[in-house]
Amino acid sequence: MTKLKLTYFDFDGGRGEPARLALHIGSVPFEDDRINPKEWPQFRDRTPFQALPTLEVDGKLVSQSNSINRYVGKLAGLYPKDDWQAFLCDEVMDAAEDIGVRISNTIDLPADGKKQAREELAAGRITRYLEQLQARLKAAGGEFFADKRLTVADLKIFMLVRWLRSGVLDHIPKDLVDRVAPLMVKHFERVASLPEVAKYYERRKAA
Ligand SMILES: N[C@@H](CCC(=O)N[C@@H](CS)C(=O)NCC(=O)O)C(=O)O
């Protein structure tokens, strides 16, 4: 059997979490390697592109979160076999990644610059992306983003929406998703209440 080790920072979110969740949902055995951010400076140069997540597959180290999501999605039965549905799934994951990158780029800005950049992002790109993602969801039938069933695209969006609604992002109103893309909130709740997802986070809370 293929030996998998997924390495990411030790928190329940971010770029590594959709793959963790997919592997759990698909009952695919893997080593859940969690790095304390304090260890990161010593660890950085051991990764291919000085970034996490990474996935070790039978001793071979690879990276890039959406590539990992596709690979583990296939192992977990959470990636479309149909090429068109796979394309829809990929587009949504890459759009989610775009938003994440734009927000991450504001993290180290000085306070004033951060406020302005985030307010512009919230009113501009993020709103636009959320509206477009909502339109994609509607076009796919309203429940899931591709293949009329749960795929890794839903898990990636689940993390993004949870982050945007969490209130941890200063200057990005935590009710933005609710206001501009209410179907995305319904989607978030749908994914959160799937028994495998709910059970996973109950176990994490108890750990
Ligand atoms: N394109 C990469 C980006 C990876 C990335 O920037 N990861 C962040 C954590 S979410 C990281 O490792 N940051 C630490 C650093 O850049 O030093 C991917 O999608 O995996």
Tab-separated table of N, CA and C and ligand atoms in Angstrom, residues 8-9 11 13-16 40 44 47 49-54 63-68 97 101 104 156, ligand 1:
chain	number	residue	atom	x	y	z
A	8	TYR	N	1.883	19.684	7.474
A	8	TYR	CA	1.346	21.053	7.446
A	8	TYR	C	1.413	21.620	8.866
A	9	PHE	N	1.152	22.915	8.960
A	9	PHE	CA	1.190	23.547	10.283
A	9	PHE	C	0.094	22.962	11.181
A	11	PHE	N	-2.605	23.464	12.841
A	11	PHE	CA	-3.900	24.092	13.147
A	11	PHE	C	-4.926	23.560	12.162
A	13	GLY	N	-6.930	24.335	9.709
A	13	GLY	CA	-7.364	25.240	8.640
A	13	GLY	C	-6.259	25.380	7.631
A	14	GLY	N	-6.388	26.399	6.782
A	14	GLY	CA	-5.323	26.732	5.838
A	14	GLY	C	-5.213	25.779	4.660
A	15	ARG	N	-4.069	25.890	3.968
A	15	ARG	CA	-3.897	25.166	2.705
A	15	ARG	C	-3.786	23.657	2.870
A	16	GLY	N	-3.378	23.202	4.045
A	16	GLY	CA	-3.203	21.756	4.216
A	16	GLY	C	-4.466	21.041	4.660
A	40	TRP	N	9.313	26.139	12.056
A	40	TRP	CA	9.321	26.376	10.617
A	40	TRP	C	10.677	26.848	10.066
A	44	ARG	N	12.063	24.853	6.841
A	44	ARG	CA	11.754	25.449	5.529
A	44	ARG	C	12.557	24.836	4.374
A	47	THR	N	11.739	21.542	2.502
A	47	THR	CA	10.580	21.426	1.595
A	47	THR	C	11.012	21.856	0.186
A	49	PHE	N	9.714	23.831	-2.174
A	49	PHE	CA	9.573	25.248	-2.539
A	49	PHE	C	9.487	26.147	-1.299
A	50	GLN	N	10.100	25.695	-0.230
A	50	GLN	CA	10.144	26.456	1.031
A	50	GLN	C	8.757	26.827	1.513
A	51	ALA	N	7.841	25.886	1.393
A	51	ALA	CA	6.460	26.147	1.816
A	51	ALA	C	5.749	24.836	2.133
A	52	LEU	N	4.705	24.927	2.929
A	52	LEU	CA	3.835	23.789	3.262
A	52	LEU	C	2.450	24.055	2.669
A	53	PRO	N	1.658	23.031	2.396
A	53	PRO	CA	1.849	21.628	2.750
A	53	PRO	C	2.785	20.893	1.791
A	54	THR	N	3.267	19.729	2.299
A	54	THR	CA	3.953	18.774	1.436
A	54	THR	C	3.304	17.406	1.639
A	63	SER	N	4.761	18.784	-3.424
A	63	SER	CA	4.102	19.905	-2.751
A	63	SER	C	3.054	20.539	-3.658
A	64	GLN	N	2.621	21.716	-3.271
A	64	GLN	CA	1.577	22.529	-3.927
A	64	GLN	C	0.181	22.018	-3.531
A	65	SER	N	-0.496	22.845	-2.751
A	65	SER	CA	-1.723	22.397	-2.096
A	65	SER	C	-2.786	21.854	-3.054
A	66	ASN	N	-3.030	22.551	-4.162
A	66	ASN	CA	-4.100	22.045	-5.038
A	66	ASN	C	-3.692	20.778	-5.782
A	67	SER	N	-2.392	20.630	-6.059
A	67	SER	CA	-1.923	19.370	-6.660
A	67	SER	C	-2.116	18.235	-5.652
A	68	ILE	N	-1.799	18.532	-4.398
A	68	ILE	CA	-2.004	17.532	-3.335
A	68	ILE	C	-3.500	17.206	-3.218
A	97	GLU	N	-7.769	29.601	-4.048
A	97	GLU	CA	-6.353	29.856	-3.797
A	97	GLU	C	-6.014	31.330	-4.095
A	101	VAL	N	-4.278	33.928	-1.491
A	101	VAL	CA	-2.999	34.592	-1.756
A	101	VAL	C	-3.154	36.103	-1.578
A	104	SER	N	-3.335	36.828	2.081
A	104	SER	CA	-2.028	36.579	2.723
A	104	SER	C	-1.043	37.701	2.422
A	156	LYS	N	-12.142	22.661	-0.147
A	156	LYS	CA	-11.313	23.882	-0.258
A	156	LYS	C	-12.183	25.125	0.024
B	1	LIG	N1	1.487	27.625	-3.844
B	1	LIG	C1	1.761	26.993	-2.584
B	1	LIG	C2	1.851	28.057	-1.502
B	1	LIG	C3	2.277	27.451	-0.195
B	1	LIG	C4	2.414	28.458	0.940
B	1	LIG	O1	2.658	29.667	0.733
B	1	LIG	N2	2.263	27.943	2.164
B	1	LIG	C5	2.383	28.763	3.354
B	1	LIG	C6	1.480	28.212	4.446
B	1	LIG	S1	-0.227	28.189	4.002
B	1	LIG	C7	3.799	28.673	3.878
B	1	LIG	O2	4.417	27.626	3.840
B	1	LIG	N3	4.297	29.797	4.439
B	1	LIG	C8	5.568	29.858	5.088
B	1	LIG	C9	6.588	30.656	4.339
B	1	LIG	O3	6.297	31.105	3.209
B	1	LIG	O4	7.673	30.840	4.892
B	1	LIG	C10	0.648	25.970	-2.276
B	1	LIG	O5	-0.470	26.149	-2.764
B	1	LIG	O6	0.908	24.986	-1.562
